[in-house]
């Protein structure tokens, strides 16, 4: 049987061990508590490149907001964009990619990719949802502008090396899972030691015979049973716990390689469902387009349009300026406004070329105007390629604001007609009053475009005593773009070339053209024949498959783009 002195020593050992354990738990919350952040820096001996990509995985590596500090010579830019957009813009240019953090949490992991030595300046690209310009140094808080994944692109001007002094401060794991258990265990050990000491104290009654009261005997029996347990093993076990728990701060795990990270793969797969533009991007682009168009219109100078206007609209406005420089009464094109922005149509299809739509009705827009903008490739910005006033009394079809599908022109999936069939039907409808599409494609009672076109062609033929006239409407296939509407139908937009040819009926007969055409042809009369060319910008609604409704002309306009004599 263990004697009183040994039990008292054991009690003292338990109290001491409890104090050490309790202090270890308190230390986890105080002097050994992990720092709230840790900072990792890019290696100083890294290979230079004109572009640096900061992988989107780093933003969520440790949760919370990531702080980025950059130092460089001169001016540089840090832009945020979707990972696939950044990758597409970087293309074949040599670049560095910050992919993760080292095991000790002190260094950023950087991978180098060889390629072209220079790139255009990324400043002003429509791909960036935001961009920070800096000179010498930049402190940046990396927060996502919207749901989904976002990558950063760092560059100077595309010809000089991107800044290489990069450090990133991450939120640290400040959890101390052993702190509370150690404090509880330490308290229990101290309490157990105190109880053991009390039970081991000499009793006033029965001290000489070692028996005492029945209560004291039972207490001593329980104390002896506890004392016979392998305290050495318990003490060793607790000591091990103290060492493990108090070893230091939480470890900084290195980030997984993007190629082996299932979450990264899932994120990349989900990127396809993101609209190609956020609202803020769209508004910024539209404001720039409107500003450029205003400058060109005011100066009647097509050269001022080149930055933001292309395709059909550039051709039509160029000829419009030329005509108006000679014919003061000739009507100007409807102005391009970024406000009042009535609706936008943005595709989720992330391949190029990308097409988006805006419907605006600002100053000078008698009716809402449908604007078609196209981004031909990643390093090109969106350009206005068509402006198209809505037909009077027409309701613009509902299209999902958070992104919709674009369809191939020949794709008829879920539709009454494909986009290709719709545009061909409209061309035939404009050419012939007896078109097979007469009842399959209609316009509203107050929408005059088709009726006015057919009436104009008929009147020219009747009035042309000295000439033979022919009219053609031919679709320009590469201009056709189709957007799925919310009801399962589609909106198809595109260009139709309207040709008007005339030849004298007999030798010596003369044909006369108007002042507008004369400004392009270089004269008003011809005895050999003439050709006038118009660009028609059109938009047609296609009902979903199974519908009994006809297609409807939504928007239409034309502009004179050519006039010549045979």
mmCIF file with all atom_site columns, C-alpha atoms in Angstrom, residues 38-192:
data_model
loop_
_atom_site.group_PDB
_atom_site.id
_atom_site.type_symbol
_atom_site.label_atom_id
_atom_site.label_alt_id
_atom_site.label_comp_id
_atom_site.label_asym_id
_atom_site.label_entity_id
_atom_site.label_seq_id
_atom_site.pdbx_PDB_ins_code
_atom_site.Cartn_x
_atom_site.Cartn_y
_atom_site.Cartn_z
_atom_site.occupancy
_atom_site.B_iso_or_equiv
_atom_site.pdbx_formal_charge
_atom_site.auth_seq_id
_atom_site.auth_comp_id
_atom_site.auth_asym_id
_atom_site.auth_atom_id
_atom_site.pdbx_PDB_model_num
ATOM 1   C CA . UNK A 1 38  ? 2.197   35.859 -43.106 1.00 0.00 ? 38  UNK A CA 1
ATOM 2   C CA . UNK A 1 39  ? 4.068   37.337 -46.055 1.00 0.00 ? 39  UNK A CA 1
ATOM 3   C CA . UNK A 1 40  ? 5.682   35.539 -48.984 1.00 0.00 ? 40  UNK A CA 1
ATOM 4   C CA . UNK A 1 41  ? 7.918   37.217 -51.559 1.00 0.00 ? 41  UNK A CA 1
ATOM 5   C CA . UNK A 1 42  ? 8.951   36.397 -55.115 1.00 0.00 ? 42  UNK A CA 1
ATOM 6   C CA . UNK A 1 43  ? 12.542  35.160 -55.472 1.00 0.00 ? 43  UNK A CA 1
ATOM 7   C CA . UNK A 1 44  ? 14.962  37.976 -56.276 1.00 0.00 ? 44  UNK A CA 1
ATOM 8   C CA . UNK A 1 45  ? 16.809  35.889 -58.868 1.00 0.00 ? 45  UNK A CA 1
ATOM 9   C CA . UNK A 1 46  ? 13.775  35.149 -61.051 1.00 0.00 ? 46  UNK A CA 1
ATOM 10  C CA . UNK A 1 47  ? 13.880  35.332 -64.843 1.00 0.00 ? 47  UNK A CA 1
ATOM 11  C CA . UNK A 1 48  ? 12.612  38.616 -66.329 1.00 0.00 ? 48  UNK A CA 1
ATOM 12  C CA . UNK A 1 49  ? 9.543   38.711 -68.618 1.00 0.00 ? 49  UNK A CA 1
ATOM 13  C CA . UNK A 1 50  ? 7.283   41.468 -69.995 1.00 0.00 ? 50  UNK A CA 1
ATOM 14  C CA . UNK A 1 51  ? 4.207   40.000 -68.314 1.00 0.00 ? 51  UNK A CA 1
ATOM 15  C CA . UNK A 1 52  ? 3.502   38.426 -64.927 1.00 0.00 ? 52  UNK A CA 1
ATOM 16  C CA . UNK A 1 53  ? 0.328   36.483 -64.181 1.00 0.00 ? 53  UNK A CA 1
ATOM 17  C CA . UNK A 1 54  ? -0.843  36.014 -60.576 1.00 0.00 ? 54  UNK A CA 1
ATOM 18  C CA . UNK A 1 55  ? -2.864  32.818 -60.505 1.00 0.00 ? 55  UNK A CA 1
ATOM 19  C CA . UNK A 1 56  ? -6.437  33.014 -59.219 1.00 0.00 ? 56  UNK A CA 1
ATOM 20  C CA . UNK A 1 57  ? -5.796  30.151 -56.746 1.00 0.00 ? 57  UNK A CA 1
ATOM 21  C CA . UNK A 1 58  ? -3.708  32.485 -54.582 1.00 0.00 ? 58  UNK A CA 1
ATOM 22  C CA . UNK A 1 59  ? -6.671  34.709 -53.811 1.00 0.00 ? 59  UNK A CA 1
ATOM 23  C CA . UNK A 1 60  ? -8.482  31.915 -51.979 1.00 0.00 ? 60  UNK A CA 1
ATOM 24  C CA . UNK A 1 61  ? -5.450  29.961 -50.775 1.00 0.00 ? 61  UNK A CA 1
ATOM 25  C CA . UNK A 1 62  ? -5.940  30.928 -47.120 1.00 0.00 ? 62  UNK A CA 1
ATOM 26  C CA . UNK A 1 63  ? -9.296  32.738 -47.228 1.00 0.00 ? 63  UNK A CA 1
ATOM 27  C CA . UNK A 1 64  ? -9.814  36.422 -46.530 1.00 0.00 ? 64  UNK A CA 1
ATOM 28  C CA . UNK A 1 65  ? -8.332  39.395 -48.356 1.00 0.00 ? 65  UNK A CA 1
ATOM 29  C CA . UNK A 1 66  ? -4.853  39.089 -49.860 1.00 0.00 ? 66  UNK A CA 1
ATOM 30  C CA . UNK A 1 67  ? -2.600  42.157 -49.792 1.00 0.00 ? 67  UNK A CA 1
ATOM 31  C CA . UNK A 1 68  ? -0.108  42.594 -52.638 1.00 0.00 ? 68  UNK A CA 1
ATOM 32  C CA . UNK A 1 69  ? 2.898   44.920 -52.546 1.00 0.00 ? 69  UNK A CA 1
ATOM 33  C CA . UNK A 1 70  ? 4.704   45.622 -55.828 1.00 0.00 ? 70  UNK A CA 1
ATOM 34  C CA . UNK A 1 71  ? 7.770   47.712 -56.514 1.00 0.00 ? 71  UNK A CA 1
ATOM 35  C CA . UNK A 1 72  ? 9.126   48.509 -59.971 1.00 0.00 ? 72  UNK A CA 1
ATOM 36  C CA . UNK A 1 73  ? 10.881  51.082 -62.092 1.00 0.00 ? 73  UNK A CA 1
ATOM 37  C CA . UNK A 1 74  ? 8.608   53.634 -63.711 1.00 0.00 ? 74  UNK A CA 1
ATOM 38  C CA . UNK A 1 75  ? 4.956   53.108 -64.538 1.00 0.00 ? 75  UNK A CA 1
ATOM 39  C CA . UNK A 1 76  ? 3.211   49.757 -64.446 1.00 0.00 ? 76  UNK A CA 1
ATOM 40  C CA . UNK A 1 77  ? -0.287  48.303 -64.389 1.00 0.00 ? 77  UNK A CA 1
ATOM 41  C CA . UNK A 1 78  ? -2.053  45.582 -62.409 1.00 0.00 ? 78  UNK A CA 1
ATOM 42  C CA . UNK A 1 79  ? -5.247  44.411 -64.147 1.00 0.00 ? 79  UNK A CA 1
ATOM 43  C CA . UNK A 1 80  ? -7.966  41.978 -63.041 1.00 0.00 ? 80  UNK A CA 1
ATOM 44  C CA . UNK A 1 81  ? -9.727  39.712 -65.501 1.00 0.00 ? 81  UNK A CA 1
ATOM 45  C CA . UNK A 1 82  ? -11.231 36.274 -65.904 1.00 0.00 ? 82  UNK A CA 1
ATOM 46  C CA . UNK A 1 83  ? -8.551  33.559 -66.022 1.00 0.00 ? 83  UNK A CA 1
ATOM 47  C CA . UNK A 1 84  ? -9.374  32.553 -69.591 1.00 0.00 ? 84  UNK A CA 1
ATOM 48  C CA . UNK A 1 85  ? -9.355  36.198 -70.713 1.00 0.00 ? 85  UNK A CA 1
ATOM 49  C CA . UNK A 1 86  ? -5.949  36.812 -69.132 1.00 0.00 ? 86  UNK A CA 1
ATOM 50  C CA . UNK A 1 87  ? -4.567  33.624 -70.690 1.00 0.00 ? 87  UNK A CA 1
ATOM 51  C CA . UNK A 1 88  ? -5.945  34.611 -74.089 1.00 0.00 ? 88  UNK A CA 1
ATOM 52  C CA . UNK A 1 89  ? -4.467  38.101 -73.882 1.00 0.00 ? 89  UNK A CA 1
ATOM 53  C CA . UNK A 1 90  ? -1.047  36.796 -72.796 1.00 0.00 ? 90  UNK A CA 1
ATOM 54  C CA . UNK A 1 91  ? -1.082  34.351 -75.696 1.00 0.00 ? 91  UNK A CA 1
ATOM 55  C CA . UNK A 1 92  ? 2.418   33.387 -76.873 1.00 0.00 ? 92  UNK A CA 1
ATOM 56  C CA . UNK A 1 93  ? 4.250   36.146 -74.991 1.00 0.00 ? 93  UNK A CA 1
ATOM 57  C CA . UNK A 1 94  ? 6.993   35.145 -72.544 1.00 0.00 ? 94  UNK A CA 1
ATOM 58  C CA . UNK A 1 95  ? 5.647   35.479 -69.011 1.00 0.00 ? 95  UNK A CA 1
ATOM 59  C CA . UNK A 1 96  ? 6.022   34.520 -65.363 1.00 0.00 ? 96  UNK A CA 1
ATOM 60  C CA . UNK A 1 97  ? 3.196   33.002 -63.352 1.00 0.00 ? 97  UNK A CA 1
ATOM 61  C CA . UNK A 1 98  ? 2.953   33.219 -59.575 1.00 0.00 ? 98  UNK A CA 1
ATOM 62  C CA . UNK A 1 99  ? 1.422   29.842 -58.798 1.00 0.00 ? 99  UNK A CA 1
ATOM 63  C CA . UNK A 1 100 ? 1.675   29.280 -55.063 1.00 0.00 ? 100 UNK A CA 1
ATOM 64  C CA . UNK A 1 101 ? 3.545   29.594 -51.755 1.00 0.00 ? 101 UNK A CA 1
ATOM 65  C CA . UNK A 1 102 ? 6.495   27.547 -50.471 1.00 0.00 ? 102 UNK A CA 1
ATOM 66  C CA . UNK A 1 103 ? 6.156   25.065 -47.597 1.00 0.00 ? 103 UNK A CA 1
ATOM 67  C CA . UNK A 1 104 ? 7.668   27.488 -45.085 1.00 0.00 ? 104 UNK A CA 1
ATOM 68  C CA . UNK A 1 105 ? 5.365   30.312 -46.202 1.00 0.00 ? 105 UNK A CA 1
ATOM 69  C CA . UNK A 1 106 ? 8.233   32.656 -46.999 1.00 0.00 ? 106 UNK A CA 1
ATOM 70  C CA . UNK A 1 107 ? 8.547   32.462 -50.789 1.00 0.00 ? 107 UNK A CA 1
ATOM 71  C CA . UNK A 1 108 ? 6.179   32.763 -53.716 1.00 0.00 ? 108 UNK A CA 1
ATOM 72  C CA . UNK A 1 109 ? 6.457   29.987 -56.273 1.00 0.00 ? 109 UNK A CA 1
ATOM 73  C CA . UNK A 1 110 ? 7.045   31.422 -59.754 1.00 0.00 ? 110 UNK A CA 1
ATOM 74  C CA . UNK A 1 111 ? 7.047   29.532 -63.053 1.00 0.00 ? 111 UNK A CA 1
ATOM 75  C CA . UNK A 1 112 ? 8.561   30.967 -66.246 1.00 0.00 ? 112 UNK A CA 1
ATOM 76  C CA . UNK A 1 113 ? 7.255   30.364 -69.779 1.00 0.00 ? 113 UNK A CA 1
ATOM 77  C CA . UNK A 1 114 ? 9.351   31.279 -72.803 1.00 0.00 ? 114 UNK A CA 1
ATOM 78  C CA . UNK A 1 115 ? 7.784   33.045 -75.747 1.00 0.00 ? 115 UNK A CA 1
ATOM 79  C CA . UNK A 1 116 ? 7.656   36.296 -77.656 1.00 0.00 ? 116 UNK A CA 1
ATOM 80  C CA . UNK A 1 117 ? 9.864   38.978 -76.125 1.00 0.00 ? 117 UNK A CA 1
ATOM 81  C CA . UNK A 1 118 ? 7.273   41.777 -76.185 1.00 0.00 ? 118 UNK A CA 1
ATOM 82  C CA . UNK A 1 119 ? 3.522   42.381 -76.178 1.00 0.00 ? 119 UNK A CA 1
ATOM 83  C CA . UNK A 1 120 ? 1.247   45.375 -76.739 1.00 0.00 ? 120 UNK A CA 1
ATOM 84  C CA . UNK A 1 121 ? 0.529   47.453 -73.677 1.00 0.00 ? 121 UNK A CA 1
ATOM 85  C CA . UNK A 1 122 ? -2.372  45.878 -71.772 1.00 0.00 ? 122 UNK A CA 1
ATOM 86  C CA . UNK A 1 123 ? -3.575  49.318 -70.676 1.00 0.00 ? 123 UNK A CA 1
ATOM 87  C CA . UNK A 1 124 ? -7.104  50.081 -71.833 1.00 0.00 ? 124 UNK A CA 1
ATOM 88  C CA . UNK A 1 125 ? -8.057  46.519 -72.762 1.00 0.00 ? 125 UNK A CA 1
ATOM 89  C CA . UNK A 1 126 ? -11.773 45.772 -72.578 1.00 0.00 ? 126 UNK A CA 1
ATOM 90  C CA . UNK A 1 127 ? -10.962 42.398 -71.018 1.00 0.00 ? 127 UNK A CA 1
ATOM 91  C CA . UNK A 1 128 ? -10.074 43.948 -67.663 1.00 0.00 ? 128 UNK A CA 1
ATOM 92  C CA . UNK A 1 129 ? -12.874 44.470 -65.218 1.00 0.00 ? 129 UNK A CA 1
ATOM 93  C CA . UNK A 1 130 ? -10.550 46.805 -63.316 1.00 0.00 ? 130 UNK A CA 1
ATOM 94  C CA . UNK A 1 131 ? -6.984  48.094 -63.572 1.00 0.00 ? 131 UNK A CA 1
ATOM 95  C CA . UNK A 1 132 ? -4.639  49.859 -61.151 1.00 0.00 ? 132 UNK A CA 1
ATOM 96  C CA . UNK A 1 133 ? -1.988  52.180 -62.557 1.00 0.00 ? 133 UNK A CA 1
ATOM 97  C CA . UNK A 1 134 ? 1.062   52.893 -60.439 1.00 0.00 ? 134 UNK A CA 1
ATOM 98  C CA . UNK A 1 135 ? 4.492   54.497 -60.564 1.00 0.00 ? 135 UNK A CA 1
ATOM 99  C CA . UNK A 1 136 ? 7.279   52.947 -58.508 1.00 0.00 ? 136 UNK A CA 1
ATOM 100 C CA . UNK A 1 137 ? 5.134   51.056 -56.013 1.00 0.00 ? 137 UNK A CA 1
ATOM 101 C CA . UNK A 1 138 ? 1.633   49.763 -55.465 1.00 0.00 ? 138 UNK A CA 1
ATOM 102 C CA . UNK A 1 139 ? -0.274  48.431 -52.457 1.00 0.00 ? 139 UNK A CA 1
ATOM 103 C CA . UNK A 1 140 ? -3.239  46.387 -53.649 1.00 0.00 ? 140 UNK A CA 1
ATOM 104 C CA . UNK A 1 141 ? -6.043  44.599 -51.811 1.00 0.00 ? 141 UNK A CA 1
ATOM 105 C CA . UNK A 1 142 ? -7.142  41.663 -53.918 1.00 0.00 ? 142 UNK A CA 1
ATOM 106 C CA . UNK A 1 143 ? -10.914 41.359 -53.686 1.00 0.00 ? 143 UNK A CA 1
ATOM 107 C CA . UNK A 1 144 ? -13.125 39.753 -56.348 1.00 0.00 ? 144 UNK A CA 1
ATOM 108 C CA . UNK A 1 145 ? -15.246 42.193 -58.401 1.00 0.00 ? 145 UNK A CA 1
ATOM 109 C CA . UNK A 1 146 ? -17.936 39.537 -58.821 1.00 0.00 ? 146 UNK A CA 1
ATOM 110 C CA . UNK A 1 147 ? -18.555 35.836 -58.314 1.00 0.00 ? 147 UNK A CA 1
ATOM 111 C CA . UNK A 1 148 ? -16.220 33.377 -59.974 1.00 0.00 ? 148 UNK A CA 1
ATOM 112 C CA . UNK A 1 149 ? -12.488 33.265 -60.559 1.00 0.00 ? 149 UNK A CA 1
ATOM 113 C CA . UNK A 1 150 ? -10.264 36.274 -61.213 1.00 0.00 ? 150 UNK A CA 1
ATOM 114 C CA . UNK A 1 151 ? -6.629  36.430 -62.277 1.00 0.00 ? 151 UNK A CA 1
ATOM 115 C CA . UNK A 1 152 ? -4.231  39.389 -62.127 1.00 0.00 ? 152 UNK A CA 1
ATOM 116 C CA . UNK A 1 153 ? -1.916  40.574 -64.910 1.00 0.00 ? 153 UNK A CA 1
ATOM 117 C CA . UNK A 1 154 ? 1.133   42.706 -64.075 1.00 0.00 ? 154 UNK A CA 1
ATOM 118 C CA . UNK A 1 155 ? 3.013   44.582 -66.805 1.00 0.00 ? 155 UNK A CA 1
ATOM 119 C CA . UNK A 1 156 ? 4.845   47.791 -67.593 1.00 0.00 ? 156 UNK A CA 1
ATOM 120 C CA . UNK A 1 157 ? 4.318   48.708 -71.255 1.00 0.00 ? 157 UNK A CA 1
ATOM 121 C CA . UNK A 1 158 ? 4.688   45.239 -72.753 1.00 0.00 ? 158 UNK A CA 1
ATOM 122 C CA . UNK A 1 159 ? 8.228   45.899 -73.947 1.00 0.00 ? 159 UNK A CA 1
ATOM 123 C CA . UNK A 1 160 ? 10.002  46.399 -70.614 1.00 0.00 ? 160 UNK A CA 1
ATOM 124 C CA . UNK A 1 161 ? 10.185  43.663 -67.948 1.00 0.00 ? 161 UNK A CA 1
ATOM 125 C CA . UNK A 1 162 ? 7.246   43.537 -65.555 1.00 0.00 ? 162 UNK A CA 1
ATOM 126 C CA . UNK A 1 163 ? 8.082   44.485 -61.950 1.00 0.00 ? 163 UNK A CA 1
ATOM 127 C CA . UNK A 1 164 ? 9.735   41.535 -60.193 1.00 0.00 ? 164 UNK A CA 1
ATOM 128 C CA . UNK A 1 165 ? 9.569   42.760 -56.589 1.00 0.00 ? 165 UNK A CA 1
ATOM 129 C CA . UNK A 1 166 ? 6.294   41.172 -55.483 1.00 0.00 ? 166 UNK A CA 1
ATOM 130 C CA . UNK A 1 167 ? 5.213   40.212 -51.989 1.00 0.00 ? 167 UNK A CA 1
ATOM 131 C CA . UNK A 1 168 ? 1.852   38.883 -50.913 1.00 0.00 ? 168 UNK A CA 1
ATOM 132 C CA . UNK A 1 169 ? 0.431   38.970 -47.407 1.00 0.00 ? 169 UNK A CA 1
ATOM 133 C CA . UNK A 1 170 ? -2.076  36.239 -46.635 1.00 0.00 ? 170 UNK A CA 1
ATOM 134 C CA . UNK A 1 171 ? -4.453  35.701 -43.709 1.00 0.00 ? 171 UNK A CA 1
ATOM 135 C CA . UNK A 1 172 ? -2.892  33.077 -41.422 1.00 0.00 ? 172 UNK A CA 1
ATOM 136 C CA . UNK A 1 173 ? -4.561  30.153 -39.705 1.00 0.00 ? 173 UNK A CA 1
ATOM 137 C CA . UNK A 1 174 ? -4.750  31.478 -36.131 1.00 0.00 ? 174 UNK A CA 1
ATOM 138 C CA . UNK A 1 175 ? -6.692  28.540 -34.767 1.00 0.00 ? 175 UNK A CA 1
ATOM 139 C CA . UNK A 1 176 ? -5.195  26.836 -31.666 1.00 0.00 ? 176 UNK A CA 1
ATOM 140 C CA . UNK A 1 177 ? -7.114  23.551 -31.390 1.00 0.00 ? 177 UNK A CA 1
ATOM 141 C CA . UNK A 1 178 ? -4.997  22.298 -28.440 1.00 0.00 ? 178 UNK A CA 1
ATOM 142 C CA . UNK A 1 179 ? -5.328  25.421 -26.295 1.00 0.00 ? 179 UNK A CA 1
ATOM 143 C CA . UNK A 1 180 ? -8.686  24.684 -24.669 1.00 0.00 ? 180 UNK A CA 1
ATOM 144 C CA . UNK A 1 181 ? -8.044  20.917 -24.218 1.00 0.00 ? 181 UNK A CA 1
ATOM 145 C CA . UNK A 1 182 ? -4.696  21.696 -22.546 1.00 0.00 ? 182 UNK A CA 1
ATOM 146 C CA . UNK A 1 183 ? -6.268  24.243 -20.208 1.00 0.00 ? 183 UNK A CA 1
ATOM 147 C CA . UNK A 1 184 ? -9.062  21.816 -19.295 1.00 0.00 ? 184 UNK A CA 1
ATOM 148 C CA . UNK A 1 185 ? -6.620  18.942 -18.800 1.00 0.00 ? 185 UNK A CA 1
ATOM 149 C CA . UNK A 1 186 ? -4.303  21.137 -16.701 1.00 0.00 ? 186 UNK A CA 1
ATOM 150 C CA . UNK A 1 187 ? -7.194  22.256 -14.509 1.00 0.00 ? 187 UNK A CA 1
ATOM 151 C CA . UNK A 1 188 ? -8.296  18.653 -13.985 1.00 0.00 ? 188 UNK A CA 1
ATOM 152 C CA . UNK A 1 189 ? -4.776  17.575 -13.056 1.00 0.00 ? 189 UNK A CA 1
ATOM 153 C CA . UNK A 1 190 ? -4.470  20.415 -10.538 1.00 0.00 ? 190 UNK A CA 1
ATOM 154 C CA . UNK A 1 191 ? -7.876  19.563 -9.079  1.00 0.00 ? 191 UNK A CA 1
ATOM 155 C CA . UNK A 1 192 ? -6.959  15.872 -8.895  1.00 0.00 ? 192 UNK A CA 1
#
